[in-house]
Short mmCIF file of C-alpha atoms in Angstrom, two decimals:
data_model
loop_
_atom_site.label_atom_id
_atom_site.label_comp_id
_atom_site.label_asym_id
_atom_site.label_seq_id
_atom_site.Cartn_x
_atom_site.Cartn_y
_atom_site.Cartn_z
CA MET A 3 0.57 6.32 1.41
CA GLU A 4 0.85 3.81 4.20
CA ALA A 5 -0.64 3.49 7.65
CA SER A 6 0.81 1.15 10.18
CA ASN A 7 -1.16 0.07 13.25
CA ILE A 8 -3.03 3.34 13.58
CA GLY A 9 -5.53 3.91 16.34
CA VAL A 10 -7.66 6.91 17.27
CA TRP A 11 -8.63 7.34 20.94
CA ARG A 12 -11.27 9.95 21.72
CA GLY A 13 -13.66 10.52 24.59
CA GLY A 14 -12.34 7.65 26.66
CA HIS A 15 -12.45 4.88 24.05
CA TRP A 16 -10.88 3.69 20.81
CA LEU A 17 -12.86 4.78 17.76
CA VAL A 18 -10.68 2.57 15.65
CA ARG A 19 -7.51 0.62 16.39
CA GLY A 20 -4.88 -1.55 14.76
CA VAL A 21 -5.44 -0.41 11.19
CA ASP A 22 -2.86 -1.22 8.51
CA LEU A 23 -3.46 0.16 5.03
CA ALA A 24 -1.43 0.96 1.97
CA ILE A 25 -2.53 2.78 -1.18
CA ARG A 26 -0.26 2.79 -4.19
CA PRO A 27 -0.49 4.83 -7.38
CA ARG A 28 -3.15 3.45 -9.78
CA GLU A 29 -4.65 1.33 -7.03
CA ILE A 30 -8.25 1.48 -5.80
CA VAL A 31 -8.68 0.58 -2.15
CA THR A 32 -12.19 0.44 -0.73
CA LEU A 33 -12.99 0.65 2.98
CA ILE A 34 -16.23 -1.04 3.94
CA GLY A 35 -17.87 -1.72 7.28
CA PRO A 36 -21.02 -1.10 9.28
CA ASN A 37 -21.94 2.40 10.49
CA GLY A 38 -19.76 3.46 13.39
CA SER A 39 -17.02 1.02 12.44
CA GLY A 40 -14.45 3.81 12.12
CA LYS A 41 -14.30 4.31 8.36
CA SER A 42 -14.42 8.12 8.31
CA THR A 43 -12.21 8.31 11.40
CA THR A 44 -9.59 6.16 9.67
CA VAL A 45 -9.62 8.35 6.58
CA LYS A 46 -9.33 11.54 8.64
CA ALA A 47 -6.34 10.06 10.47
CA LEU A 48 -4.73 9.13 7.14
CA LEU A 49 -5.24 12.66 5.87
CA GLY A 50 -3.93 14.23 9.07
CA ILE A 51 -7.28 15.92 9.77
CA LEU A 52 -7.40 13.90 13.00
CA ALA A 53 -4.21 13.03 14.88
CA ALA A 54 -3.72 9.30 15.29
CA SER A 55 -3.26 8.35 18.95
CA GLU A 56 -0.99 5.45 18.09
CA GLY A 57 0.72 3.95 15.09
CA ARG A 58 2.09 5.98 12.20
CA VAL A 59 1.00 7.34 8.86
CA MET A 60 3.59 7.68 6.12
CA ARG A 61 2.73 10.12 3.37
CA ARG A 62 5.09 10.79 0.50
CA PRO A 63 6.48 14.33 0.89
CA GLY A 64 4.55 16.72 -1.34
CA LEU A 65 1.75 14.22 -1.91
CA THR A 66 -1.24 16.07 -3.39
CA ILE A 67 -4.55 14.77 -2.12
CA GLY A 68 -8.03 15.41 -3.50
CA TYR A 69 -10.64 14.79 -0.81
CA VAL A 70 -14.38 14.48 -1.22
CA PRO A 71 -15.83 14.53 2.30
CA GLN A 72 -19.04 12.74 3.14
CA ARG A 73 -20.78 15.91 4.20
CA LEU A 74 -20.03 19.27 2.74
CA THR A 75 -21.10 22.25 4.76
CA VAL A 76 -22.79 24.44 2.23
CA ASP A 77 -25.05 27.29 3.21
CA TRP A 78 -27.95 26.19 1.03
CA THR A 79 -29.73 29.52 1.46
CA MET A 80 -26.95 31.33 -0.41
CA PRO A 81 -27.04 31.32 -4.20
CA LEU A 82 -24.01 29.30 -5.25
CA THR A 83 -23.13 28.28 -8.78
CA VAL A 84 -21.11 25.18 -9.61
CA THR A 85 -18.22 27.41 -10.72
CA ARG A 86 -18.29 29.26 -7.41
CA LEU A 87 -18.34 25.94 -5.52
CA MET A 88 -15.10 25.11 -7.31
CA THR A 89 -13.39 28.23 -5.96
CA LEU A 90 -14.39 27.83 -2.31
CA THR A 91 -11.28 25.78 -1.51
CA GLY A 92 -8.72 27.52 -3.70
CA ARG A 93 -8.22 29.97 -6.52
CA HIS A 94 -8.56 28.41 -9.93
CA GLY A 95 -8.87 30.02 -13.33
CA LYS A 96 -11.93 29.54 -15.50
CA ALA A 97 -10.08 27.29 -17.94
CA ALA A 98 -9.02 24.90 -15.15
CA ILE A 99 -12.52 24.86 -13.68
CA ASP A 100 -14.15 24.17 -17.05
CA ALA A 101 -11.65 21.40 -17.76
CA ALA A 102 -12.35 19.72 -14.40
CA LEU A 103 -16.12 19.96 -14.91
CA GLY A 104 -15.68 18.53 -18.40
CA GLU A 105 -13.72 15.63 -16.98
CA VAL A 106 -16.66 14.56 -14.85
CA GLY A 107 -19.23 15.25 -17.55
CA ILE A 108 -20.92 18.38 -16.18
CA ALA A 109 -19.31 21.19 -18.20
CA HIS A 110 -22.80 22.32 -19.21
CA LEU A 111 -23.67 22.99 -15.55
CA ALA A 112 -20.90 25.52 -14.81
CA GLN A 113 -23.38 28.34 -14.15
CA ALA A 114 -26.13 26.19 -12.61
CA PRO A 115 -27.09 26.84 -8.98
CA VAL A 116 -25.76 24.02 -6.79
CA GLN A 117 -29.23 23.80 -5.20
CA GLN A 118 -30.71 22.57 -8.48
CA LEU A 119 -28.30 19.71 -9.09
CA SER A 120 -29.39 16.10 -8.83
CA GLY A 121 -27.57 13.88 -6.33
CA GLY A 122 -25.34 12.49 -9.08
CA GLU A 123 -24.52 15.93 -10.49
CA PHE A 124 -23.63 17.22 -7.04
CA GLN A 125 -21.28 14.26 -6.44
CA ARG A 126 -19.67 14.96 -9.83
CA ALA A 127 -19.18 18.61 -8.89
CA LEU A 128 -17.46 17.55 -5.67
CA LEU A 129 -15.31 15.13 -7.66
CA ALA A 130 -14.33 17.91 -10.07
CA ARG A 131 -13.39 20.06 -7.09
CA ALA A 132 -11.05 17.32 -5.84
CA LEU A 133 -9.59 16.67 -9.32
CA ILE A 134 -8.71 20.25 -10.13
CA ARG A 135 -5.53 19.95 -8.08
CA ARG A 136 -4.40 16.93 -10.10
CA PRO A 137 -4.07 14.81 -6.99
CA ALA A 138 -1.80 11.78 -6.76
CA LEU A 139 -4.28 10.40 -4.24
CA LEU A 140 -8.04 10.79 -4.44
CA VAL A 141 -10.00 10.12 -1.25
CA LEU A 142 -13.76 9.64 -1.61
CA ASP A 143 -16.02 9.26 1.41
CA GLU A 144 -19.22 7.57 0.19
CA PRO A 145 -19.15 9.14 -3.27
CA VAL A 146 -22.43 7.61 -4.42
CA GLN A 147 -24.76 8.72 -1.65
CA GLY A 148 -27.98 10.34 -2.73
CA VAL A 149 -27.74 8.72 -6.15
CA ASP A 150 -30.05 6.15 -7.73
CA PHE A 151 -28.86 2.75 -8.87
CA ALA A 152 -28.08 3.67 -12.49
CA GLY A 153 -26.33 6.80 -11.24
CA GLU A 154 -24.21 4.73 -8.85
CA ILE A 155 -22.93 2.54 -11.65
CA ALA A 156 -22.18 5.59 -13.78
CA LEU A 157 -20.23 7.21 -10.91
CA TYR A 158 -18.19 4.06 -10.30
CA GLU A 159 -17.41 3.89 -14.02
CA LEU A 160 -16.32 7.54 -13.90
CA ILE A 161 -14.09 6.95 -10.85
CA HIS A 162 -12.49 4.02 -12.63
CA ASP A 163 -11.89 6.15 -15.74
CA ILE A 164 -10.29 8.86 -13.61
CA ARG A 165 -7.90 6.28 -12.17
CA GLU A 166 -7.01 5.18 -15.71
CA ARG A 167 -6.54 8.74 -16.97
CA LEU A 168 -4.72 10.31 -14.03
CA GLY A 169 -2.97 7.23 -12.72
CA CYS A 170 -3.80 8.32 -9.17
CA GLY A 171 -4.35 6.09 -6.17
CA ILE A 172 -7.94 6.08 -4.91
CA LEU A 173 -9.18 5.40 -1.42
CA MET A 174 -12.92 5.02 -1.31
CA ILE A 175 -15.28 4.56 1.62
CA SER A 176 -18.42 2.64 0.87
CA HIS A 177 -21.24 0.96 2.74
CA ASP A 178 -22.49 -0.40 -0.51
CA LEU A 179 -21.20 -3.91 -0.96
CA HIS A 180 -22.70 -5.15 -4.15
CA ILE A 181 -21.32 -2.56 -6.51
CA VAL A 182 -18.10 -1.57 -4.91
CA MET A 183 -16.56 -4.90 -5.64
CA GLY A 184 -16.23 -4.27 -9.35
CA LYS A 185 -13.01 -2.46 -10.06
CA THR A 186 -11.51 -2.39 -6.59
CA ASP A 187 -8.05 -3.88 -6.16
CA THR A 188 -8.17 -4.20 -2.38
CA VAL A 189 -11.07 -4.21 0.05
CA VAL A 190 -10.46 -3.45 3.71
CA CYS A 191 -13.32 -4.35 5.99
CA LEU A 192 -13.42 -2.41 9.26
CA ASN A 193 -15.31 -3.07 12.43
CA GLY A 194 -13.41 -0.93 14.92
CA HIS A 195 -10.35 -2.78 13.61
CA VAL A 196 -9.49 -4.47 10.33
CA CYS A 197 -11.66 -7.56 10.33
CA CYS A 198 -10.39 -8.72 6.95
CA SER A 199 -8.74 -7.36 3.84
CA GLY A 200 -7.65 -8.57 0.42
CA THR A 201 -9.10 -8.87 -3.05
CA PRO A 202 -12.89 -8.46 -3.25
CA GLN A 203 -13.18 -12.18 -3.91
CA ALA A 204 -11.11 -13.14 -0.87
CA VAL A 205 -12.95 -10.74 1.42
CA THR A 206 -16.42 -11.92 0.44
CA GLU A 207 -15.34 -15.49 1.10
CA SER A 208 -13.83 -14.74 4.50
CA PRO A 209 -15.73 -15.96 7.57
CA ALA A 210 -15.16 -12.63 9.39
CA TYR A 211 -16.85 -10.74 6.55
CA ARG A 212 -19.78 -13.14 6.44
CA LYS A 213 -20.20 -12.90 10.18
CA LEU A 214 -20.27 -9.12 9.97
CA PHE A 215 -22.58 -8.75 7.00
CA GLY A 216 -24.57 -11.96 7.20
CA ALA A 217 -25.63 -14.32 4.44
CA GLN A 218 -26.75 -11.47 2.19
CA ALA A 219 -23.15 -10.44 1.83
CA ALA A 220 -22.28 -13.64 0.01
CA ALA A 221 -25.06 -13.05 -2.48
CA ALA A 222 -24.02 -9.42 -2.94
CA LEU A 223 -21.18 -10.27 -5.28
CA ALA A 224 -23.51 -12.11 -7.63
CA ILE A 225 -25.74 -9.03 -7.92
CA TYR A 226 -22.76 -6.97 -8.95
CA ARG A 227 -21.64 -9.42 -11.62
CA HIS A 228 -25.03 -9.34 -13.22
CA HIS A 229 -24.62 -5.62 -13.80
CA HIS A 230 -21.08 -5.83 -14.97
CA ASP A 231 -21.80 -6.13 -18.65
CA HIS A 232 -24.65 -3.71 -19.13
CA VAL A 233 -26.04 -0.55 -17.64
CA HIS A 234 -29.64 0.38 -17.01
CA LEU A 235 -30.38 3.94 -17.95
CA GLU A 236 -32.93 5.93 -16.00
CA ASP A 237 -35.66 5.35 -18.57
CA GLY A 238 -35.23 1.62 -18.17
CA THR A 239 -33.31 0.93 -21.36
CA VAL A 240 -30.33 -1.35 -21.19
CA VAL A 241 -27.05 -0.45 -22.80
CA GLN A 242 -24.52 -3.16 -23.53
CA ASP A 243 -21.16 -2.41 -22.06
CA HIS A 244 -17.76 -3.53 -23.38
CA HIS A 245 -19.33 -5.54 -26.22
CA HIS A 246 -20.67 -8.28 -23.97
CA HIS A 247 -23.93 -9.69 -25.18
CA HIS A 248 -26.24 -10.68 -22.47
CA HIS A 249 -29.75 -11.94 -22.83
CA HIS A 250 -31.95 -9.61 -20.85
CA HIS A 251 -34.89 -10.91 -18.89
CA PRO A 252 -37.68 -8.50 -17.99
CA GLN A 253 -37.63 -9.64 -14.37
CA ASP A 254 -34.01 -8.47 -14.04
CA LYS A 255 -35.27 -4.93 -13.60
CA ALA A 256 -36.77 -5.90 -10.25
CA GLY A 257 -33.30 -6.60 -8.91
CA ASP A 258 -32.32 -2.98 -9.34
CA ALA A 259 -34.29 -1.80 -6.37
CA GLU A 260 -32.03 -3.57 -3.88
#
Protein backbone atom coordinates (compact mmCIF):
# COMPACT_ATOMS: atom_id res chain seq x y z
CA MET A 1 0.00 0.00 0.00
CA GLU A 2 1.27 3.44 -0.81
CA ALA A 3 0.20 6.96 0.08
CA SER A 4 1.44 9.91 -1.84
CA ASN A 5 1.21 13.44 -0.44
CA ILE A 6 -2.00 12.80 1.45
CA GLY A 7 -3.67 15.50 3.47
CA VAL A 8 -6.87 15.56 5.52
CA TRP A 9 -8.69 18.89 5.88
CA ARG A 10 -11.49 19.03 8.44
CA GLY A 11 -13.19 21.83 10.34
CA GLY A 12 -11.29 24.59 8.60
CA HIS A 13 -7.74 23.29 9.05
CA TRP A 14 -5.35 20.53 8.01
CA LEU A 15 -5.26 17.67 10.50
CA VAL A 16 -2.34 16.24 8.63
CA ARG A 17 -0.71 17.13 5.32
CA GLY A 18 2.00 16.04 2.92
CA VAL A 19 2.29 12.45 4.10
CA ASP A 20 4.15 9.90 1.97
CA LEU A 21 4.18 6.31 3.18
CA ALA A 22 4.67 2.88 1.71
CA ILE A 23 4.16 -0.50 3.37
CA ARG A 24 5.37 -3.61 1.63
CA PRO A 25 4.70 -7.26 2.45
CA ARG A 26 6.80 -8.47 5.42
CA GLU A 27 7.66 -4.91 6.38
CA ILE A 28 6.93 -3.26 9.74
CA VAL A 29 6.35 0.47 9.52
CA THR A 30 5.82 2.40 12.74
CA LEU A 31 4.19 5.82 12.92
CA ILE A 32 5.28 7.88 15.90
CA GLY A 33 4.58 11.44 16.95
CA PRO A 34 3.14 13.54 19.74
CA ASN A 35 -0.59 13.46 20.57
CA GLY A 36 -2.60 15.34 17.97
CA SER A 37 0.10 14.95 15.35
CA GLY A 38 -2.26 13.18 12.96
CA LYS A 39 -1.29 9.53 13.45
CA SER A 40 -4.79 8.05 13.70
CA THR A 41 -6.07 10.43 11.02
CA THR A 42 -3.34 9.25 8.65
CA VAL A 43 -4.19 5.61 9.26
CA LYS A 44 -7.91 6.21 8.74
CA ALA A 45 -7.14 7.95 5.44
CA LEU A 46 -4.95 5.01 4.37
CA LEU A 47 -7.75 2.59 5.20
CA GLY A 48 -10.38 4.69 3.43
CA ILE A 49 -12.32 5.23 6.68
CA LEU A 50 -11.69 8.96 6.19
CA ALA A 51 -11.49 10.48 2.71
CA ALA A 52 -8.19 12.20 2.04
CA SER A 53 -8.68 15.81 0.96
CA GLU A 54 -5.60 15.76 -1.24
CA GLY A 55 -3.02 13.32 -2.47
CA ARG A 56 -3.74 9.70 -3.28
CA VAL A 57 -3.77 6.32 -1.61
CA MET A 58 -2.95 3.27 -3.70
CA ARG A 59 -4.18 -0.03 -2.33
CA ARG A 60 -3.63 -3.28 -4.15
CA PRO A 61 -7.00 -4.50 -5.48
CA GLY A 62 -8.42 -7.12 -3.13
CA LEU A 63 -5.99 -6.23 -0.35
CA THR A 64 -7.24 -7.79 2.90
CA ILE A 65 -6.63 -5.59 5.90
CA GLY A 66 -6.81 -6.52 9.58
CA TYR A 67 -7.35 -3.40 11.70
CA VAL A 68 -7.04 -3.04 15.44
CA PRO A 69 -8.47 0.38 16.29
CA GLN A 70 -7.24 2.36 19.26
CA ARG A 71 -10.63 2.40 20.90
CA LEU A 72 -13.15 -0.34 20.51
CA THR A 73 -16.72 0.54 21.33
CA VAL A 74 -17.83 -2.32 23.49
CA ASP A 75 -20.91 -2.14 25.64
CA TRP A 76 -19.16 -3.23 28.82
CA THR A 77 -22.46 -3.81 30.62
CA MET A 78 -23.32 -6.67 28.24
CA PRO A 79 -21.88 -10.09 28.95
CA LEU A 80 -19.51 -10.77 26.07
CA THR A 81 -17.19 -13.75 25.76
CA VAL A 82 -13.95 -13.65 23.80
CA THR A 83 -15.48 -15.99 21.21
CA ARG A 84 -18.45 -13.67 20.79
CA LEU A 85 -16.11 -10.67 20.42
CA MET A 86 -14.55 -12.52 17.50
CA THR A 87 -17.89 -12.76 15.69
CA LEU A 88 -18.95 -9.12 16.06
CA THR A 89 -17.25 -8.13 12.80
CA GLY A 90 -17.94 -11.21 10.69
CA ARG A 91 -19.11 -14.78 10.74
CA HIS A 92 -16.39 -17.24 11.59
CA GLY A 93 -16.58 -20.90 12.51
CA LYS A 94 -15.42 -22.18 15.87
CA ALA A 95 -12.34 -23.84 14.38
CA ALA A 96 -11.17 -20.57 12.79
CA ILE A 97 -11.81 -18.64 16.00
CA ASP A 98 -9.94 -21.18 18.14
CA ALA A 99 -7.03 -21.18 15.70
CA ALA A 100 -6.78 -17.36 15.78
CA LEU A 101 -6.93 -17.30 19.59
CA GLY A 102 -4.27 -20.00 19.68
CA GLU A 103 -2.06 -17.93 17.42
CA VAL A 104 -1.98 -15.09 19.94
CA GLY A 105 -1.68 -17.39 22.94
CA ILE A 106 -5.15 -17.06 24.48
CA ALA A 107 -6.92 -20.23 23.31
CA HIS A 108 -7.70 -21.01 26.96
CA LEU A 109 -9.74 -17.79 27.24
CA ALA A 110 -12.26 -18.54 24.47
CA GLN A 111 -15.20 -18.60 26.89
CA ALA A 112 -13.90 -15.94 29.28
CA PRO A 113 -15.91 -12.72 29.64
CA VAL A 114 -14.10 -9.87 27.89
CA GLN A 115 -14.62 -7.77 31.04
CA GLN A 116 -12.29 -10.05 33.00
CA LEU A 117 -9.33 -9.90 30.63
CA SER A 118 -6.13 -8.11 31.55
CA GLY A 119 -4.97 -5.29 29.26
CA GLY A 120 -2.56 -7.63 27.47
CA GLU A 121 -5.17 -10.36 27.01
CA PHE A 122 -7.66 -7.86 25.61
CA GLN A 123 -5.07 -6.57 23.10
CA ARG A 124 -4.37 -10.18 22.09
CA ALA A 125 -8.08 -10.81 21.57
CA LEU A 126 -8.27 -7.75 19.31
CA LEU A 127 -5.21 -9.00 17.44
CA ALA A 128 -6.82 -12.41 16.96
CA ARG A 129 -9.91 -10.68 15.61
CA ALA A 130 -7.79 -8.88 13.02
CA LEU A 131 -5.80 -12.03 12.13
CA ILE A 132 -8.77 -14.29 11.51
CA ARG A 133 -9.17 -12.83 8.02
CA ARG A 134 -5.58 -13.70 7.15
CA PRO A 135 -4.78 -10.12 6.24
CA ALA A 136 -2.00 -9.13 3.86
CA LEU A 137 -1.77 -5.90 5.85
CA LEU A 138 -2.18 -5.61 9.60
CA VAL A 139 -2.85 -2.13 10.99
CA LEU A 140 -2.39 -1.66 14.73
CA ASP A 141 -3.27 1.61 16.46
CA GLU A 142 -1.35 1.68 19.75
CA PRO A 143 -1.48 -2.09 20.31
CA VAL A 144 0.27 -2.01 23.68
CA GLN A 145 -1.90 0.48 25.55
CA GLY A 146 -3.08 -0.60 28.96
CA VAL A 147 -0.27 -3.13 29.24
CA ASP A 148 2.62 -3.21 31.69
CA PHE A 149 6.24 -3.14 30.59
CA ALA A 150 6.80 -6.91 30.45
CA GLY A 151 3.49 -7.25 28.62
CA GLU A 152 4.56 -4.65 26.07
CA ILE A 153 7.69 -6.56 25.20
CA ALA A 154 5.71 -9.79 24.92
CA LEU A 155 3.19 -8.12 22.57
CA TYR A 156 5.93 -6.71 20.35
CA GLU A 157 7.53 -10.15 20.19
CA LEU A 158 4.15 -11.61 19.22
CA ILE A 159 3.61 -8.98 16.50
CA HIS A 160 7.05 -9.74 15.12
CA ASP A 161 6.28 -13.49 15.11
CA ILE A 162 3.02 -12.84 13.27
CA ARG A 163 4.93 -10.95 10.60
CA GLU A 164 7.33 -13.89 10.26
CA ARG A 165 4.54 -16.47 10.12
CA LEU A 166 2.03 -14.70 7.90
CA GLY A 167 4.44 -12.61 5.85
CA CYS A 168 2.05 -9.67 6.12
CA GLY A 169 2.94 -6.00 6.10
CA ILE A 170 2.35 -4.26 9.43
CA LEU A 171 1.60 -0.62 10.05
CA MET A 172 1.79 0.25 13.71
CA ILE A 173 1.02 3.48 15.54
CA SER A 174 2.98 4.04 18.69
CA HIS A 175 3.72 6.85 21.11
CA ASP A 176 6.18 4.62 22.84
CA LEU A 177 9.63 5.34 21.52
CA HIS A 178 11.94 3.15 23.49
CA ILE A 179 10.50 -0.21 22.60
CA VAL A 180 9.08 0.34 19.19
CA MET A 181 12.48 0.69 17.68
CA GLY A 182 13.33 -2.98 18.00
CA LYS A 183 12.04 -4.85 15.00
CA THR A 184 10.70 -1.96 12.95
CA ASP A 185 12.02 -1.58 9.42
CA THR A 186 10.88 2.01 8.91
CA VAL A 187 9.86 4.69 11.36
CA VAL A 188 7.78 7.63 10.18
CA CYS A 189 7.65 10.52 12.59
CA LEU A 190 4.61 12.77 12.21
CA ASN A 191 3.94 16.22 13.53
CA GLY A 192 1.08 17.36 11.32
CA HIS A 193 3.39 16.37 8.46
CA VAL A 194 6.23 13.88 8.10
CA CYS A 195 9.02 15.42 10.14
CA CYS A 196 11.42 12.58 9.40
CA SER A 197 11.40 8.96 8.34
CA GLY A 198 13.86 6.13 7.79
CA THR A 199 15.42 3.33 9.78
CA PRO A 200 14.98 3.61 13.56
CA GLN A 201 18.66 4.48 13.84
CA ALA A 202 18.46 7.27 11.26
CA VAL A 203 15.30 8.74 12.77
CA THR A 204 16.66 8.87 16.32
CA GLU A 205 19.74 10.66 15.03
CA SER A 206 17.80 13.21 13.00
CA PRO A 207 17.69 16.78 14.33
CA ALA A 208 13.94 17.07 13.58
CA TYR A 209 13.23 14.05 15.77
CA ARG A 210 15.38 15.35 18.60
CA LYS A 211 13.73 18.73 18.41
CA LEU A 212 10.30 17.11 18.64
CA PHE A 213 11.02 14.65 21.41
CA GLY A 214 13.84 16.38 23.24
CA ALA A 215 17.04 14.95 24.66
CA GLN A 216 15.23 12.00 26.23
CA ALA A 217 14.53 10.68 22.78
CA ALA A 218 18.21 10.10 22.11
CA ALA A 219 18.52 8.07 25.28
CA ALA A 220 15.38 6.09 24.45
CA LEU A 221 17.16 3.83 22.01
CA ALA A 222 19.67 2.77 24.63
CA ILE A 223 16.86 1.70 26.98
CA TYR A 224 15.45 -0.51 24.28
CA ARG A 225 18.77 -2.19 23.54
CA HIS A 226 19.19 -3.12 27.14
CA HIS A 227 15.99 -5.13 26.95
CA HIS A 228 16.75 -6.70 23.65
CA ASP A 229 18.41 -9.82 24.96
CA HIS A 230 16.26 -10.70 27.93
CA VAL A 231 12.73 -10.32 29.15
CA HIS A 232 11.51 -9.51 32.63
CA LEU A 233 8.55 -11.60 33.63
CA GLU A 234 5.89 -10.16 35.88
CA ASP A 235 7.31 -11.84 38.98
CA GLY A 236 10.62 -10.12 38.37
CA THR A 237 12.53 -13.08 36.99
CA VAL A 238 14.68 -12.54 33.94
CA VAL A 239 14.57 -14.88 31.01
CA GLN A 240 17.43 -14.94 28.54
CA ASP A 241 16.29 -14.44 25.02
CA HIS A 242 17.94 -15.78 21.85
CA HIS A 243 20.83 -17.33 23.80
CA HIS A 244 22.46 -14.02 24.65
CA HIS A 245 24.11 -14.05 28.02
CA HIS A 246 23.92 -10.82 29.82
CA HIS A 247 25.10 -10.09 33.30
CA HIS A 248 22.12 -8.82 35.22
CA HIS A 249 22.48 -6.05 37.75
CA PRO A 250 19.81 -5.69 40.43
CA GLN A 251 19.48 -1.97 39.74
CA ASP A 252 18.40 -2.71 36.16
CA LYS A 253 14.92 -3.46 37.45
CA ALA A 254 14.49 0.21 38.34
CA GLY A 255 14.74 1.12 34.67
CA ASP A 256 11.59 -0.81 33.90
CA ALA A 257 9.31 1.76 35.39
CA GLU A 258 10.07 4.33 32.70
